[in-house]
Short mmCIF file of C-alpha atoms in Angstrom, two decimals:
data_model
loop_
_atom_site.label_atom_id
_atom_site.label_comp_id
_atom_site.label_asym_id
_atom_site.label_seq_id
_atom_site.Cartn_x
_atom_site.Cartn_y
_atom_site.Cartn_z
CA LYS A 70 8.92 16.09 3.05
CA PRO A 71 6.97 14.63 5.79
CA TYR A 72 6.79 11.22 6.89
CA PRO A 73 9.46 10.00 4.32
CA GLY A 74 9.27 5.93 3.09
CA LYS A 75 5.75 6.38 3.85
CA ARG A 76 2.75 7.40 2.18
CA ILE A 77 -0.20 9.13 4.17
CA VAL A 78 -3.38 7.77 4.67
CA LEU A 79 -5.92 10.97 5.21
CA ILE A 80 -8.99 10.49 7.13
CA SER A 81 -11.21 12.77 9.09
CA GLY A 82 -13.92 13.17 11.49
CA ASN A 83 -15.39 15.11 14.10
CA SER A 84 -16.89 15.06 17.43
CA GLN A 85 -19.99 13.35 16.66
CA TYR A 86 -17.95 10.75 14.81
CA HIS A 87 -16.17 8.75 17.58
CA SER A 88 -18.19 5.64 16.71
CA MET A 89 -17.71 5.87 12.87
CA LEU A 90 -13.84 6.61 13.33
CA ASP A 91 -13.92 3.24 15.76
CA ASN A 92 -14.93 1.67 13.11
CA TRP A 93 -12.70 2.41 10.51
CA PHE A 94 -9.93 1.72 12.44
CA PHE A 95 -11.12 -2.11 13.73
CA HIS A 96 -11.49 -2.79 10.04
CA ALA A 97 -8.45 -0.68 8.31
CA ALA A 98 -6.43 -2.11 11.68
CA PRO A 99 -5.19 -5.54 10.19
CA HIS A 100 -4.36 -4.14 6.59
CA LEU A 101 -2.41 -1.57 7.50
CA ASN A 102 1.49 -1.52 7.60
CA PRO A 103 3.23 0.92 10.26
CA ASP A 104 6.29 1.10 8.16
CA THR A 105 5.16 2.10 5.04
CA ASP A 106 1.67 3.79 6.12
CA GLN A 107 1.55 6.69 8.26
CA VAL A 108 -2.48 7.80 9.54
CA LEU A 109 -3.24 11.65 9.28
CA LEU A 110 -6.76 12.29 11.48
CA ILE A 111 -8.13 15.53 10.08
CA ALA A 112 -10.46 17.23 13.43
CA GLU A 113 -12.69 19.20 11.51
CA ASP A 114 -13.65 21.34 14.67
CA ALA A 115 -12.55 22.51 18.03
CA PRO A 116 -14.17 19.77 20.22
CA SER A 117 -12.99 17.03 18.15
CA LEU A 118 -9.33 18.21 18.46
CA LEU A 119 -9.63 17.94 22.13
CA SER A 120 -10.97 14.21 21.87
CA PHE A 121 -9.08 13.14 19.69
CA GLN A 122 -6.07 13.64 21.72
CA ASN A 123 -7.09 11.86 24.12
CA MET A 124 -7.38 8.52 22.03
CA SER A 125 -4.56 6.28 21.84
CA ALA A 126 -3.68 4.14 19.49
CA PRO A 127 -6.96 2.27 18.36
CA TYR A 128 -6.56 -1.13 17.34
CA GLY A 129 -3.08 -0.36 17.47
CA VAL A 130 -2.99 2.26 14.52
CA HIS A 131 -0.76 5.24 15.95
CA PHE A 132 -2.00 8.28 13.93
CA ASP A 133 -0.97 12.26 13.63
CA LEU A 134 -3.37 14.50 14.11
CA TYR A 135 -4.37 17.88 12.57
CA HIS A 136 -6.81 20.68 12.28
CA ASP A 137 -7.13 24.02 10.18
CA GLU A 138 -8.78 27.02 12.22
CA GLY A 139 -10.60 28.15 9.21
CA TRP A 140 -13.00 25.27 9.05
CA ALA A 141 -16.78 26.17 10.06
CA GLU A 142 -17.58 24.69 13.55
CA SER A 143 -20.61 22.46 14.42
CA LYS A 144 -22.67 24.51 16.80
CA SER A 145 -25.86 22.55 16.71
CA GLY A 146 -27.71 18.74 16.20
CA ARG A 147 -25.80 15.13 16.11
CA ASP A 148 -25.98 15.09 12.62
CA ALA A 149 -25.16 18.79 12.05
CA GLY A 150 -21.78 17.68 10.75
CA THR A 151 -22.43 14.74 8.70
CA THR A 152 -25.41 15.54 6.47
CA TYR A 153 -24.63 15.72 3.10
CA MET A 154 -24.68 19.49 1.51
CA ASN A 155 -24.32 20.57 5.05
CA PRO A 156 -22.72 23.83 5.53
CA VAL A 157 -20.45 22.29 7.79
CA TRP A 158 -20.31 19.01 5.90
CA ALA A 159 -19.63 21.11 3.09
CA SER A 160 -16.93 23.61 4.57
CA VAL A 161 -14.86 20.25 5.72
CA VAL A 162 -15.39 18.79 2.21
CA THR A 163 -14.13 21.82 -0.05
CA HIS A 164 -11.11 22.02 2.36
CA ARG A 165 -10.32 18.46 1.13
CA PRO A 166 -8.57 19.52 -2.53
CA ARG A 167 -6.45 22.30 -0.36
CA LEU A 168 -4.97 19.84 1.95
CA LEU A 169 -4.43 16.62 -0.54
CA LEU A 170 -2.49 19.52 -2.35
CA ARG A 171 -0.10 20.29 0.21
CA TYR A 172 0.86 17.03 0.92
CA LEU A 173 1.39 16.42 -2.51
CA GLU A 174 3.70 19.56 -3.01
CA ALA A 175 5.42 17.89 -0.22
CA GLY A 176 6.03 14.95 -2.39
CA CYS A 177 4.38 12.90 -0.27
CA THR A 178 1.91 9.68 -1.83
CA VAL A 179 -1.74 10.37 -0.57
CA LEU A 180 -4.45 7.73 0.39
CA TYR A 181 -7.59 9.53 0.96
CA VAL A 182 -10.50 7.63 2.22
CA ASP A 183 -13.63 8.28 3.62
CA VAL A 184 -14.39 6.98 7.59
CA ASP A 185 -17.98 5.34 6.50
CA ALA A 186 -16.29 3.17 4.16
CA VAL A 187 -15.21 -0.40 5.43
CA TRP A 188 -12.21 -2.22 4.60
CA ILE A 189 -13.04 -5.93 4.15
CA LYS A 190 -10.41 -7.01 2.83
CA SER A 191 -6.87 -5.35 2.19
CA LEU A 192 -6.84 -2.35 0.72
CA PRO A 193 -3.34 -1.73 0.28
CA LEU A 194 -3.01 -5.01 -1.66
CA ALA A 195 -5.89 -3.75 -3.95
CA LEU A 196 -4.36 -0.82 -5.07
CA ALA A 197 -0.99 -2.61 -5.34
CA THR A 198 -2.94 -4.92 -7.66
CA ALA A 199 -4.30 -1.99 -10.07
CA GLY A 200 -0.63 -0.43 -10.75
CA HIS A 201 1.31 2.41 -10.61
CA HIS A 202 -1.22 5.32 -12.11
CA ASP A 203 -1.11 9.05 -11.08
CA LEU A 204 -4.70 8.52 -9.79
CA LEU A 205 -6.76 5.32 -8.88
CA ILE A 206 -10.54 6.46 -7.72
CA THR A 207 -13.73 4.40 -7.41
CA ASP A 208 -17.38 4.95 -9.51
CA ASP A 209 -20.12 6.49 -7.46
CA ARG A 210 -22.77 5.61 -10.13
CA LYS A 211 -25.85 3.53 -8.61
CA ASP A 212 -25.39 1.76 -12.48
CA VAL A 213 -22.32 1.25 -13.92
CA THR A 214 -22.01 1.00 -17.84
CA PRO A 215 -19.36 0.98 -19.91
CA GLY A 216 -17.61 4.08 -21.24
CA ARG A 217 -16.27 7.25 -18.93
CA SER A 218 -17.74 8.01 -15.63
CA ASN A 219 -18.85 11.60 -15.00
CA TYR A 220 -19.50 10.71 -11.62
CA LEU A 221 -16.33 9.42 -10.19
CA CYS A 222 -16.01 9.68 -5.82
CA THR A 223 -13.63 11.35 -3.83
CA CYS A 224 -14.07 8.89 -1.01
CA LEU A 225 -11.32 7.18 -2.27
CA LEU A 226 -8.52 9.14 -3.85
CA TYR A 227 -4.97 7.26 -4.28
CA LEU A 228 -2.54 9.98 -5.83
CA GLN A 229 0.85 10.12 -6.81
CA PRO A 230 3.01 13.22 -6.19
CA THR A 231 3.28 13.92 -9.89
CA PRO A 232 3.15 16.88 -11.68
CA ALA A 233 -0.11 15.49 -13.31
CA SER A 234 -1.42 15.01 -9.70
CA ARG A 235 -0.60 18.23 -8.65
CA ALA A 236 -2.02 20.45 -11.70
CA LEU A 237 -5.47 18.15 -11.35
CA VAL A 238 -5.80 18.56 -7.17
CA LYS A 239 -4.80 22.45 -7.71
CA ARG A 240 -7.64 22.84 -10.49
CA TYR A 241 -10.22 20.69 -8.28
CA ALA A 242 -9.45 22.90 -5.36
CA GLU A 243 -10.17 25.91 -7.45
CA LEU A 244 -13.33 24.54 -8.22
CA SER A 245 -14.41 23.66 -5.04
CA GLN A 246 -14.19 27.01 -3.54
CA GLY A 247 -17.37 28.56 -2.29
CA GLN A 248 -19.14 24.95 -3.08
CA ARG A 249 -21.40 23.25 -0.97
CA ASP A 250 -19.76 19.61 -2.64
CA ASP A 251 -16.26 18.77 -4.06
CA GLN A 252 -17.20 16.06 -5.88
CA PHE A 253 -18.80 17.52 -9.01
CA PRO A 254 -16.00 20.13 -8.89
CA PHE A 255 -13.38 17.49 -8.72
CA ASN A 256 -15.06 15.56 -11.53
CA ARG A 257 -15.21 18.62 -14.01
CA ALA A 258 -11.37 19.13 -12.88
CA LEU A 259 -10.87 15.83 -13.95
CA GLY A 260 -12.42 16.31 -17.37
CA GLU A 261 -10.37 19.55 -17.91
CA HIS A 262 -7.36 17.48 -17.55
CA GLU A 263 -8.45 14.02 -19.42
CA GLY A 264 -5.62 12.81 -21.22
CA LYS A 265 -3.02 14.78 -19.29
CA ILE A 266 -3.31 12.26 -16.46
CA ASP A 267 -2.98 8.33 -16.02
CA TYR A 268 -5.48 7.37 -13.87
CA VAL A 269 -7.78 3.83 -13.04
CA VAL A 270 -11.42 3.90 -12.10
CA LEU A 271 -11.09 0.50 -9.31
CA PRO A 272 -13.33 -2.35 -10.43
CA PRO A 273 -17.15 -1.37 -9.42
CA ALA A 274 -17.25 -4.87 -8.20
CA GLU A 275 -14.52 -4.87 -5.81
CA PHE A 276 -15.51 -0.59 -4.74
CA PRO A 277 -19.15 -0.51 -4.53
CA ASN A 278 -20.97 2.25 -3.05
CA GLY A 279 -23.95 1.70 -0.65
CA VAL A 280 -26.53 1.63 -3.39
CA ARG A 281 -24.74 -1.56 -5.81
CA PHE A 282 -23.63 -3.24 -2.02
CA ALA A 283 -27.08 -3.15 -0.77
CA ARG A 284 -28.18 -4.95 -4.32
CA ASN A 285 -25.80 -7.92 -3.85
CA PRO A 286 -24.51 -8.01 -0.67
CA LYS A 287 -23.38 -11.41 -0.69
CA ALA A 288 -21.20 -11.07 -3.54
CA LYS A 289 -17.64 -12.19 -2.72
CA GLU A 290 -15.48 -9.82 -4.58
CA ALA A 291 -15.46 -6.71 -2.54
CA VAL A 292 -12.56 -5.28 -0.93
CA TRP A 293 -13.76 -2.07 0.09
CA VAL A 294 -17.46 -0.69 0.77
CA HIS A 295 -18.58 2.61 1.36
CA ALA A 296 -21.96 3.06 3.48
CA ASN A 297 -22.89 6.20 1.13
CA TRP A 298 -26.20 7.31 -0.62
CA LEU A 299 -27.44 7.64 2.60
CA ARG A 300 -28.73 10.61 4.45
CA GLY A 301 -27.33 11.09 7.88
CA PHE A 302 -25.56 9.36 10.81
CA GLY A 303 -28.02 7.28 11.81
CA ALA A 304 -28.68 5.79 8.15
CA LYS A 305 -24.66 4.85 7.80
CA ILE A 306 -24.50 3.01 11.19
CA ALA A 307 -27.73 1.00 9.88
CA PHE A 308 -26.62 -0.04 6.80
CA LEU A 309 -23.17 -1.17 8.37
CA LYS A 310 -25.00 -3.41 11.30
CA LYS A 311 -27.41 -4.39 8.56
CA HIS A 312 -24.55 -5.89 6.13
CA GLY A 313 -22.48 -7.21 9.24
CA MET A 314 -19.65 -4.31 9.25
CA TRP A 315 -20.23 -2.81 12.23
CA HIS A 316 -18.07 -3.11 15.52
CA ASP A 317 -19.29 -1.91 18.48
CA GLY A 318 -16.07 -0.65 20.08
CA THR A 319 -14.90 1.64 22.49
CA ALA A 320 -11.34 1.95 21.26
CA ALA A 321 -11.99 5.62 19.86
CA SER A 322 -14.24 6.58 22.78
CA PRO A 323 -12.96 9.92 24.52
#
């Protein structure tokens, strides 16, 4: 079993994403426990593999590095690998479930988080407060209404290595194959496993997406804010800067 006694905190990025990774490490570092959390950084392309090897424990966070040669390579443009539904972006997100399954089958607890989401408060504490379940996840709807959501977000997946979670992620991987987005396949897979898996949707007020947070940026409940529903790297940075969640550091610079 990899990393015995620890949960894997799985993040990914490419050579265009150094500043976003730096921002993630800056905000997450105070809440990560080196005794219980192992950060695993997925290099999405070959150039990033080399540059990430030169990163040295940003903000004191030690991480391991992984790269899958089967992933598509970014060939052009600053936003080529970061724009929603771009073929390179799609290649990465549809490989995500296979990587999750690999570690779940090895008996690991896995917390996958997007690096364009900022930890304002302690995410591990909020997850512990939610209790022990096969899966913890967030709601990605612009407007949250009572009842079951059919649009939960793959930006945060906290998975225990149970038979139910492995079955879900296996189906998620199957449905994602050949697709340019993984969120719809995930929600379909979860619908198929309704009643077979113990999952909890984290409180929307504590885990807002970009749209919901922008409506009420002074809300004190937020633990974690996702800069999504925005197209492109520049728009995400502008959103984070506007709301005081951007750190102009250099720890993750090559």
